[in-house]
CSV table of C-alpha atoms in Angstrom, one decimal:
chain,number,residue,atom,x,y,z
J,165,UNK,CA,-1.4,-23.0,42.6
J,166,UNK,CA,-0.2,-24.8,39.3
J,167,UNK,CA,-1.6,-22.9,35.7
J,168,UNK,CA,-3.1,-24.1,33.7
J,169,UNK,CA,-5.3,-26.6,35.8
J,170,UNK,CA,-6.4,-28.5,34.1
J,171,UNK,CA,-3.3,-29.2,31.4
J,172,UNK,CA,-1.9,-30.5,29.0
J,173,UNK,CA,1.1,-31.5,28.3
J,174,UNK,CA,2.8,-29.7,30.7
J,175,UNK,CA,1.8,-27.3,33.9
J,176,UNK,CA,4.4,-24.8,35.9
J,177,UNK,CA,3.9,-25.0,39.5
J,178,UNK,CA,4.5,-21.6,41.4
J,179,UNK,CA,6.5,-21.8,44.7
J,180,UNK,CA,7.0,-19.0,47.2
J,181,UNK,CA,9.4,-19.2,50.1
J,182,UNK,CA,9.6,-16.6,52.8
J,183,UNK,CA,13.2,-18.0,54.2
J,184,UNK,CA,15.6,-19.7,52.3
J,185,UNK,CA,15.0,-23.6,53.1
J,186,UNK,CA,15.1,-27.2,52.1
J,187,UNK,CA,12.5,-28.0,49.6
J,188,UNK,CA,10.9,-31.1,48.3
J,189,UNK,CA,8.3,-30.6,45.7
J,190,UNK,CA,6.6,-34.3,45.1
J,191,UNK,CA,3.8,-35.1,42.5
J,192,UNK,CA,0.9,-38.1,43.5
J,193,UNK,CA,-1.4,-40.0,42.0
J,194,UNK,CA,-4.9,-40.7,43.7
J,195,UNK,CA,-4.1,-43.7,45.2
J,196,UNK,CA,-1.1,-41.9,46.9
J,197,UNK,CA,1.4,-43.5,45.0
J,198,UNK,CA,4.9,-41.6,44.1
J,199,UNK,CA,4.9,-40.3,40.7
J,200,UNK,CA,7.6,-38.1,40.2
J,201,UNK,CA,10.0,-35.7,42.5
J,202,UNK,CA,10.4,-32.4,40.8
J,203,UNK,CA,12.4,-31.1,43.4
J,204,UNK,CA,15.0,-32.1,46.1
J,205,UNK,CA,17.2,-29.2,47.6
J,206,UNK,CA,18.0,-26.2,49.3
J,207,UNK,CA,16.4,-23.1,47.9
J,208,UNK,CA,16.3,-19.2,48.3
J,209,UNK,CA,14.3,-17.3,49.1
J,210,UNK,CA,11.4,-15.9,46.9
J,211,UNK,CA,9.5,-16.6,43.8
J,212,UNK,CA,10.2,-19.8,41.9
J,213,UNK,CA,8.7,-21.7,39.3
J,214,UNK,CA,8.9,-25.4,38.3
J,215,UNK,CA,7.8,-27.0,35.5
J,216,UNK,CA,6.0,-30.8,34.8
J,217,UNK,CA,5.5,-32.5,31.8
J,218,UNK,CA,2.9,-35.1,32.8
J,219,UNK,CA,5.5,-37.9,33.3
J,220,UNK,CA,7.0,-39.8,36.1
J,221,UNK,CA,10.3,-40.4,37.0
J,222,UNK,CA,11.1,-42.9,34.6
J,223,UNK,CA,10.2,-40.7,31.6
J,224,UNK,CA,6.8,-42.2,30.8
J,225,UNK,CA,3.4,-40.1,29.8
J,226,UNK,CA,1.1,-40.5,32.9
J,227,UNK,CA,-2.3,-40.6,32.0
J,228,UNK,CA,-5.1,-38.8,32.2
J,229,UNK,CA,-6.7,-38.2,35.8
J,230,UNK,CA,-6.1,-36.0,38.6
J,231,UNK,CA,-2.7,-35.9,40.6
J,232,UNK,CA,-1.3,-34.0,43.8
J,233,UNK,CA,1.7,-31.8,44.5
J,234,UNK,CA,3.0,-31.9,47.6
J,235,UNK,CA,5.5,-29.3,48.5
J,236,UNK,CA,7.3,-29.2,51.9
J,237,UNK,CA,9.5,-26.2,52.6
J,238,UNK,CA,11.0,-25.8,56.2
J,239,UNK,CA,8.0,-26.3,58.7
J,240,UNK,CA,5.5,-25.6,56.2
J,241,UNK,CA,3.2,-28.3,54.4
J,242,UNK,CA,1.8,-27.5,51.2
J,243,UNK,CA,-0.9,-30.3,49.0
J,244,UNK,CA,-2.6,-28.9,46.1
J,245,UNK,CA,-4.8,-31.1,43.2
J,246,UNK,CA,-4.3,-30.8,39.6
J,247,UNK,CA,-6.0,-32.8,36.8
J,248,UNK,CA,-4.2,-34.1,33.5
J,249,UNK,CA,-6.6,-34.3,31.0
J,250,UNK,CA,-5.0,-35.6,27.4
């Protein structure tokens, strides 16, 4: 799970991979709309952490409201919710 939930400005996202793998760690609003993709690429195994400021991919504040990570890593799936509150 990301901490803190709920944030402001920014939240850290914790990962754990059993195998080393191709990640892809994406960040939606409710209407299931891409907001931002945090992360893209092979990674090792174990415990990682990634950080997100609150904004999308073009740099801009998001506002406040609840958004979803999605994280998908091998074969396995992962969604979570996370609210932004400003």
């Amino acid at each position: 799970a990301n901490y803190p939930n709920p944030f402001n400005p920014e939240t850290t996202i914790g990962l754990d991979l059993p195998n080393s793998a191709v990640a892809r760690l994406k960040i939606f609003n409710v209407a299931g709309q891409l907001k931002r993709i945090l992360l893209a690429g092979r990674m090792d195994a174990g415990r990682h952490q990634v950080a997100w400021d609150g904004r999308d991919d073009g740099g801009r504040r998001l506002c406040s409201g609840v958004y979803f990570y999605r994280l998908k890593a091998g074969i396995s799936n992962r969604t979570r919710r996370m609210m932004l509150l400003k």
